[in-house]
Amino acid sequence: IKTSQGLARGRKAPVTCCAFSPDGTSIFAGTDSGSIMRWPEQGPFLKPAQTAPNCHPNLTPITSVCASSNGRHQLLTRCVDGTVKVWDLRKFGAPLQAFGDLETIYEHSDVVYSPDERYFAIGTSVRRASQEPGRLVFFDSTTLQRP
């Protein structure tokens, strides 16, 4: 994917994660430049239908994207900068909410909805020498707060 924004201008940004929407109508991708892209499932696939550049800090890989199916039009993104952001798919301008202090040292860390989508969960990781344990953190997907 060729980028057009920020420090990554004109370079190809590798896709670091992707997911279908639960209803199968969209494909979402996160890149190593911190951008989110959406394609309709029927294509064309040469250029995304929707692009949100620099959703996370430039050149910071997004590790996970997860779309809701509950009519809220939400997309969750997880990034190696230790944040999870909640986006409104109808307007990608600014996140509805951003959560920090969710450290990950792995570029494959996930964010997931519960089966009924009332909650979403994020696992944190710690460095081997740390005395602190990793955590599993839950958020209410309606209030966007911890339950």
mmCIF file of the C-alpha atoms, coordinates in Angstrom:
data_MODEL
# 
_entry.id   MODEL 
# 
loop_
_atom_site.group_PDB 
_atom_site.id 
_atom_site.type_symbol 
_atom_site.label_atom_id 
_atom_site.label_alt_id 
_atom_site.label_comp_id 
_atom_site.label_asym_id 
_atom_site.label_entity_id 
_atom_site.label_seq_id 
_atom_site.pdbx_PDB_ins_code 
_atom_site.Cartn_x 
_atom_site.Cartn_y 
_atom_site.Cartn_z 
_atom_site.occupancy 
_atom_site.B_iso_or_equiv 
_atom_site.pdbx_formal_charge 
_atom_site.auth_seq_id 
_atom_site.auth_comp_id 
_atom_site.auth_asym_id 
_atom_site.auth_atom_id 
_atom_site.pdbx_PDB_model_num 
ATOM 1   C CA . ILE A 1 1   ? 0.000   0.000   0.000  1.00 0.00 ? 1   ILE A CA 1 
ATOM 2   C CA . LYS A 1 2   ? 1.484   3.314   -1.011 1.00 0.00 ? 2   LYS A CA 1 
ATOM 3   C CA . THR A 1 3   ? 1.104   6.084   1.541  1.00 0.00 ? 3   THR A CA 1 
ATOM 4   C CA . SER A 1 4   ? 0.589   9.771   0.890  1.00 0.00 ? 4   SER A CA 1 
ATOM 5   C CA . GLN A 1 5   ? 0.784   11.349  4.337  1.00 0.00 ? 5   GLN A CA 1 
ATOM 6   C CA . GLY A 1 6   ? 3.390   12.405  6.880  1.00 0.00 ? 6   GLY A CA 1 
ATOM 7   C CA . LEU A 1 7   ? 6.916   11.046  7.152  1.00 0.00 ? 7   LEU A CA 1 
ATOM 8   C CA . ALA A 1 8   ? 5.949   7.976   5.164  1.00 0.00 ? 8   ALA A CA 1 
ATOM 9   C CA . ARG A 1 9   ? 4.935   10.053  2.118  1.00 0.00 ? 9   ARG A CA 1 
ATOM 10  C CA . GLY A 1 10  ? 5.412   8.113   -1.069 1.00 0.00 ? 10  GLY A CA 1 
ATOM 11  C CA . ARG A 1 11  ? 6.767   4.947   0.506  1.00 0.00 ? 11  ARG A CA 1 
ATOM 12  C CA . LYS A 1 12  ? 5.003   1.636   0.536  1.00 0.00 ? 12  LYS A CA 1 
ATOM 13  C CA . ALA A 1 13  ? 3.444   0.891   3.900  1.00 0.00 ? 13  ALA A CA 1 
ATOM 14  C CA . PRO A 1 14  ? 3.245   -2.813  4.664  1.00 0.00 ? 14  PRO A CA 1 
ATOM 15  C CA . VAL A 1 15  ? -0.064  -4.085  5.968  1.00 0.00 ? 15  VAL A CA 1 
ATOM 16  C CA . THR A 1 16  ? 0.469   -5.310  9.530  1.00 0.00 ? 16  THR A CA 1 
ATOM 17  C CA . CYS A 1 17  ? -3.056  -6.589  10.224 1.00 0.00 ? 17  CYS A CA 1 
ATOM 18  C CA . CYS A 1 18  ? -6.378  -7.028  8.469  1.00 0.00 ? 18  CYS A CA 1 
ATOM 19  C CA . ALA A 1 19  ? -9.915  -8.183  9.208  1.00 0.00 ? 19  ALA A CA 1 
ATOM 20  C CA . PHE A 1 20  ? -13.277 -8.560  7.528  1.00 0.00 ? 20  PHE A CA 1 
ATOM 21  C CA . SER A 1 21  ? -16.248 -6.780  9.004  1.00 0.00 ? 21  SER A CA 1 
ATOM 22  C CA . PRO A 1 22  ? -18.554 -9.310  10.711 1.00 0.00 ? 22  PRO A CA 1 
ATOM 23  C CA . ASP A 1 23  ? -21.168 -8.846  7.970  1.00 0.00 ? 23  ASP A CA 1 
ATOM 24  C CA . GLY A 1 24  ? -18.536 -9.422  5.275  1.00 0.00 ? 24  GLY A CA 1 
ATOM 25  C CA . THR A 1 25  ? -19.112 -6.117  3.474  1.00 0.00 ? 25  THR A CA 1 
ATOM 26  C CA . SER A 1 26  ? -15.740 -4.513  4.219  1.00 0.00 ? 26  SER A CA 1 
ATOM 27  C CA . ILE A 1 27  ? -12.092 -5.408  4.593  1.00 0.00 ? 27  ILE A CA 1 
ATOM 28  C CA . PHE A 1 28  ? -10.030 -3.313  7.027  1.00 0.00 ? 28  PHE A CA 1 
ATOM 29  C CA . ALA A 1 29  ? -6.254  -3.054  7.172  1.00 0.00 ? 29  ALA A CA 1 
ATOM 30  C CA . GLY A 1 30  ? -3.801  -1.426  9.538  1.00 0.00 ? 30  GLY A CA 1 
ATOM 31  C CA . THR A 1 31  ? -0.342  -0.476  8.322  1.00 0.00 ? 31  THR A CA 1 
ATOM 32  C CA . ASP A 1 32  ? 3.098   0.043   9.778  1.00 0.00 ? 32  ASP A CA 1 
ATOM 33  C CA . SER A 1 33  ? 2.660   3.774   9.116  1.00 0.00 ? 33  SER A CA 1 
ATOM 34  C CA . GLY A 1 34  ? -0.245  4.003   11.602 1.00 0.00 ? 34  GLY A CA 1 
ATOM 35  C CA . SER A 1 35  ? -2.928  4.316   8.914  1.00 0.00 ? 35  SER A CA 1 
ATOM 36  C CA . ILE A 1 36  ? -6.254  2.484   8.558  1.00 0.00 ? 36  ILE A CA 1 
ATOM 37  C CA . MET A 1 37  ? -7.793  1.547   5.211  1.00 0.00 ? 37  MET A CA 1 
ATOM 38  C CA . ARG A 1 38  ? -11.134 0.075   4.148  1.00 0.00 ? 38  ARG A CA 1 
ATOM 39  C CA . TRP A 1 39  ? -12.092 -1.725  0.949  1.00 0.00 ? 39  TRP A CA 1 
ATOM 40  C CA . PRO A 1 40  ? -15.587 -2.875  -0.035 1.00 0.00 ? 40  PRO A CA 1 
ATOM 41  C CA . GLU A 1 41  ? -15.725 -6.671  -0.240 1.00 0.00 ? 41  GLU A CA 1 
ATOM 42  C CA . GLN A 1 42  ? -16.667 -6.585  -3.917 1.00 0.00 ? 42  GLN A CA 1 
ATOM 43  C CA . GLY A 1 43  ? -13.587 -4.490  -4.822 1.00 0.00 ? 43  GLY A CA 1 
ATOM 44  C CA . PRO A 1 44  ? -11.891 -2.864  -6.570 1.00 0.00 ? 44  PRO A CA 1 
ATOM 45  C CA . PHE A 1 45  ? -8.852  -3.686  -4.485 1.00 0.00 ? 45  PHE A CA 1 
ATOM 46  C CA . LEU A 1 46  ? -6.250  -1.453  -6.148 1.00 0.00 ? 46  LEU A CA 1 
ATOM 47  C CA . LYS A 1 47  ? -7.157  1.548   -4.025 1.00 0.00 ? 47  LYS A CA 1 
ATOM 48  C CA . PRO A 1 48  ? -8.998  1.658   -0.678 1.00 0.00 ? 48  PRO A CA 1 
ATOM 49  C CA . ALA A 1 49  ? -12.458 3.230   -0.616 1.00 0.00 ? 49  ALA A CA 1 
ATOM 50  C CA . GLN A 1 50  ? -11.635 4.940   2.670  1.00 0.00 ? 50  GLN A CA 1 
ATOM 51  C CA . THR A 1 51  ? -8.263  5.883   4.158  1.00 0.00 ? 51  THR A CA 1 
ATOM 52  C CA . ALA A 1 52  ? -7.523  7.360   7.552  1.00 0.00 ? 52  ALA A CA 1 
ATOM 53  C CA . PRO A 1 53  ? -3.854  8.369   7.602  1.00 0.00 ? 53  PRO A CA 1 
ATOM 54  C CA . ASN A 1 54  ? -1.844  8.659   10.801 1.00 0.00 ? 54  ASN A CA 1 
ATOM 55  C CA . CYS A 1 55  ? -4.535  7.228   13.080 1.00 0.00 ? 55  CYS A CA 1 
ATOM 56  C CA . HIS A 1 56  ? -1.705  6.196   15.347 1.00 0.00 ? 56  HIS A CA 1 
ATOM 57  C CA . PRO A 1 57  ? 1.702   7.925   15.454 1.00 0.00 ? 57  PRO A CA 1 
ATOM 58  C CA . ASN A 1 58  ? 3.420   7.932   12.084 1.00 0.00 ? 58  ASN A CA 1 
ATOM 59  C CA . LEU A 1 59  ? 5.566   4.870   11.439 1.00 0.00 ? 59  LEU A CA 1 
ATOM 60  C CA . THR A 1 60  ? 4.059   3.048   14.438 1.00 0.00 ? 60  THR A CA 1 
ATOM 61  C CA . PRO A 1 61  ? 2.576   -0.308  13.395 1.00 0.00 ? 61  PRO A CA 1 
ATOM 62  C CA . ILE A 1 62  ? -1.067  -1.068  14.020 1.00 0.00 ? 62  ILE A CA 1 
ATOM 63  C CA . THR A 1 63  ? -1.251  -4.596  15.418 1.00 0.00 ? 63  THR A CA 1 
ATOM 64  C CA . SER A 1 64  ? -4.996  -5.272  15.230 1.00 0.00 ? 64  SER A CA 1 
ATOM 65  C CA . VAL A 1 65  ? -8.238  -4.021  13.697 1.00 0.00 ? 65  VAL A CA 1 
ATOM 66  C CA . CYS A 1 66  ? -11.653 -5.272  14.805 1.00 0.00 ? 66  CYS A CA 1 
ATOM 67  C CA . ALA A 1 67  ? -15.028 -4.091  13.464 1.00 0.00 ? 67  ALA A CA 1 
ATOM 68  C CA . SER A 1 68  ? -18.317 -4.285  15.344 1.00 0.00 ? 68  SER A CA 1 
ATOM 69  C CA . SER A 1 69  ? -21.505 -5.811  13.971 1.00 0.00 ? 69  SER A CA 1 
ATOM 70  C CA . ASN A 1 70  ? -23.891 -4.299  16.501 1.00 0.00 ? 70  ASN A CA 1 
ATOM 71  C CA . GLY A 1 71  ? -24.962 -1.239  14.488 1.00 0.00 ? 71  GLY A CA 1 
ATOM 72  C CA . ARG A 1 72  ? -22.580 1.111   16.323 1.00 0.00 ? 72  ARG A CA 1 
ATOM 73  C CA . HIS A 1 73  ? -20.301 1.422   13.287 1.00 0.00 ? 73  HIS A CA 1 
ATOM 74  C CA . GLN A 1 74  ? -17.238 1.029   15.498 1.00 0.00 ? 74  GLN A CA 1 
ATOM 75  C CA . LEU A 1 75  ? -13.745 -0.048  14.581 1.00 0.00 ? 75  LEU A CA 1 
ATOM 76  C CA . LEU A 1 76  ? -11.134 -0.849  17.221 1.00 0.00 ? 76  LEU A CA 1 
ATOM 77  C CA . THR A 1 77  ? -7.423  -0.440  16.530 1.00 0.00 ? 77  THR A CA 1 
ATOM 78  C CA . ARG A 1 78  ? -4.475  -1.630  18.630 1.00 0.00 ? 78  ARG A CA 1 
ATOM 79  C CA . CYS A 1 79  ? -0.981  -0.213  18.171 1.00 0.00 ? 79  CYS A CA 1 
ATOM 80  C CA . VAL A 1 80  ? 2.524   -0.867  19.470 1.00 0.00 ? 80  VAL A CA 1 
ATOM 81  C CA . ASP A 1 81  ? 2.470   2.643   20.976 1.00 0.00 ? 81  ASP A CA 1 
ATOM 82  C CA . GLY A 1 82  ? 0.381   1.143   23.819 1.00 0.00 ? 82  GLY A CA 1 
ATOM 83  C CA . THR A 1 83  ? -2.950  2.582   22.715 1.00 0.00 ? 83  THR A CA 1 
ATOM 84  C CA . VAL A 1 84  ? -6.310  1.233   21.656 1.00 0.00 ? 84  VAL A CA 1 
ATOM 85  C CA . LYS A 1 85  ? -8.591  3.596   19.759 1.00 0.00 ? 85  LYS A CA 1 
ATOM 86  C CA . VAL A 1 86  ? -12.309 3.389   19.010 1.00 0.00 ? 86  VAL A CA 1 
ATOM 87  C CA . TRP A 1 87  ? -13.355 4.864   15.653 1.00 0.00 ? 87  TRP A CA 1 
ATOM 88  C CA . ASP A 1 88  ? -16.722 5.733   14.134 1.00 0.00 ? 88  ASP A CA 1 
ATOM 89  C CA . LEU A 1 89  ? -16.657 4.189   10.658 1.00 0.00 ? 89  LEU A CA 1 
ATOM 90  C CA . ARG A 1 90  ? -18.960 6.905   9.325  1.00 0.00 ? 90  ARG A CA 1 
ATOM 91  C CA . LYS A 1 91  ? -16.372 9.619   10.062 1.00 0.00 ? 91  LYS A CA 1 
ATOM 92  C CA . PHE A 1 92  ? -12.726 8.727   10.490 1.00 0.00 ? 92  PHE A CA 1 
ATOM 93  C CA . GLY A 1 93  ? -11.632 12.228  11.558 1.00 0.00 ? 93  GLY A CA 1 
ATOM 94  C CA . ALA A 1 94  ? -10.819 11.678  15.222 1.00 0.00 ? 94  ALA A CA 1 
ATOM 95  C CA . PRO A 1 95  ? -11.269 8.651   17.468 1.00 0.00 ? 95  PRO A CA 1 
ATOM 96  C CA . LEU A 1 96  ? -14.343 8.437   19.683 1.00 0.00 ? 96  LEU A CA 1 
ATOM 97  C CA . GLN A 1 97  ? -12.036 7.378   22.497 1.00 0.00 ? 97  GLN A CA 1 
ATOM 98  C CA . ALA A 1 98  ? -8.374  6.531   22.994 1.00 0.00 ? 98  ALA A CA 1 
ATOM 99  C CA . PHE A 1 99  ? -7.046  4.344   25.790 1.00 0.00 ? 99  PHE A CA 1 
ATOM 100 C CA . GLY A 1 100 ? -3.379  4.388   26.792 1.00 0.00 ? 100 GLY A CA 1 
ATOM 101 C CA . ASP A 1 101 ? -1.154  2.500   29.197 1.00 0.00 ? 101 ASP A CA 1 
ATOM 102 C CA . LEU A 1 102 ? -1.859  -0.767  27.374 1.00 0.00 ? 102 LEU A CA 1 
ATOM 103 C CA . GLU A 1 103 ? 1.716   -1.753  26.694 1.00 0.00 ? 103 GLU A CA 1 
ATOM 104 C CA . THR A 1 104 ? 2.591   -4.329  24.126 1.00 0.00 ? 104 THR A CA 1 
ATOM 105 C CA . ILE A 1 105 ? 6.003   -5.418  22.985 1.00 0.00 ? 105 ILE A CA 1 
ATOM 106 C CA . TYR A 1 106 ? 4.616   -7.668  20.260 1.00 0.00 ? 106 TYR A CA 1 
ATOM 107 C CA . GLU A 1 107 ? 3.538   -6.611  16.793 1.00 0.00 ? 107 GLU A CA 1 
ATOM 108 C CA . HIS A 1 108 ? 0.719   -9.173  16.800 1.00 0.00 ? 108 HIS A CA 1 
ATOM 109 C CA . SER A 1 109 ? -1.194  -8.032  19.903 1.00 0.00 ? 109 SER A CA 1 
ATOM 110 C CA . ASP A 1 110 ? -4.943  -8.179  19.430 1.00 0.00 ? 110 ASP A CA 1 
ATOM 111 C CA . VAL A 1 111 ? -8.076  -6.342  20.493 1.00 0.00 ? 111 VAL A CA 1 
ATOM 112 C CA . VAL A 1 112 ? -11.351 -8.305  20.388 1.00 0.00 ? 112 VAL A CA 1 
ATOM 113 C CA . TYR A 1 113 ? -15.058 -7.895  21.055 1.00 0.00 ? 113 TYR A CA 1 
ATOM 114 C CA . SER A 1 114 ? -16.881 -10.283 23.370 1.00 0.00 ? 114 SER A CA 1 
ATOM 115 C CA . PRO A 1 115 ? -19.349 -12.556 21.515 1.00 0.00 ? 115 PRO A CA 1 
ATOM 116 C CA . ASP A 1 116 ? -22.273 -10.239 22.386 1.00 0.00 ? 116 ASP A CA 1 
ATOM 117 C CA . GLU A 1 117 ? -20.108 -7.131  21.727 1.00 0.00 ? 117 GLU A CA 1 
ATOM 118 C CA . ARG A 1 118 ? -20.962 -5.596  25.107 1.00 0.00 ? 118 ARG A CA 1 
ATOM 119 C CA . TYR A 1 119 ? -17.248 -5.482  25.899 1.00 0.00 ? 119 TYR A CA 1 
ATOM 120 C CA . PHE A 1 120 ? -13.918 -5.441  24.178 1.00 0.00 ? 120 PHE A CA 1 
ATOM 121 C CA . ALA A 1 121 ? -10.715 -6.843  25.630 1.00 0.00 ? 121 ALA A CA 1 
ATOM 122 C CA . ILE A 1 122 ? -7.040  -6.025  25.342 1.00 0.00 ? 122 ILE A CA 1 
ATOM 123 C CA . GLY A 1 123 ? -4.117  -8.021  26.649 1.00 0.00 ? 123 GLY A CA 1 
ATOM 124 C CA . THR A 1 124 ? -0.978  -6.232  27.786 1.00 0.00 ? 124 THR A CA 1 
ATOM 125 C CA . SER A 1 125 ? 2.548   -7.550  27.787 1.00 0.00 ? 125 SER A CA 1 
ATOM 126 C CA . VAL A 1 126 ? 5.577   -6.841  29.904 1.00 0.00 ? 126 VAL A CA 1 
ATOM 127 C CA . ARG A 1 127 ? 9.284   -7.184  29.435 1.00 0.00 ? 127 ARG A CA 1 
ATOM 128 C CA . ARG A 1 128 ? 10.858  -10.362 30.791 1.00 0.00 ? 128 ARG A CA 1 
ATOM 129 C CA . ALA A 1 129 ? 12.724  -8.543  33.604 1.00 0.00 ? 129 ALA A CA 1 
ATOM 130 C CA . SER A 1 130 ? 9.565   -6.787  34.828 1.00 0.00 ? 130 SER A CA 1 
ATOM 131 C CA . GLN A 1 131 ? 8.083   -7.726  38.178 1.00 0.00 ? 131 GLN A CA 1 
ATOM 132 C CA . GLU A 1 132 ? 4.599   -6.708  36.989 1.00 0.00 ? 132 GLU A CA 1 
ATOM 133 C CA . PRO A 1 133 ? 2.318   -9.276  35.348 1.00 0.00 ? 133 PRO A CA 1 
ATOM 134 C CA . GLY A 1 134 ? 0.584   -8.773  32.031 1.00 0.00 ? 134 GLY A CA 1 
ATOM 135 C CA . ARG A 1 135 ? -3.076  -7.769  32.265 1.00 0.00 ? 135 ARG A CA 1 
ATOM 136 C CA . LEU A 1 136 ? -6.315  -8.511  30.471 1.00 0.00 ? 136 LEU A CA 1 
ATOM 137 C CA . VAL A 1 137 ? -8.241  -5.233  30.350 1.00 0.00 ? 137 VAL A CA 1 
ATOM 138 C CA . PHE A 1 138 ? -11.971 -4.971  29.544 1.00 0.00 ? 138 PHE A CA 1 
ATOM 139 C CA . PHE A 1 139 ? -13.977 -1.956  28.366 1.00 0.00 ? 139 PHE A CA 1 
ATOM 140 C CA . ASP A 1 140 ? -17.719 -1.457  27.943 1.00 0.00 ? 140 ASP A CA 1 
ATOM 141 C CA . SER A 1 141 ? -18.331 -0.929  24.209 1.00 0.00 ? 141 SER A CA 1 
ATOM 142 C CA . THR A 1 142 ? -21.341 1.361   24.828 1.00 0.00 ? 142 THR A CA 1 
ATOM 143 C CA . THR A 1 143 ? -19.951 3.710   27.480 1.00 0.00 ? 143 THR A CA 1 
ATOM 144 C CA . LEU A 1 144 ? -16.314 3.260   26.369 1.00 0.00 ? 144 LEU A CA 1 
ATOM 145 C CA . GLN A 1 145 ? -15.319 2.976   30.030 1.00 0.00 ? 145 GLN A CA 1 
ATOM 146 C CA . ARG A 1 146 ? -14.019 0.167   32.207 1.00 0.00 ? 146 ARG A CA 1 
ATOM 147 C CA . PRO A 1 147 ? -16.939 -1.839  33.638 1.00 0.00 ? 147 PRO A CA 1 
# 
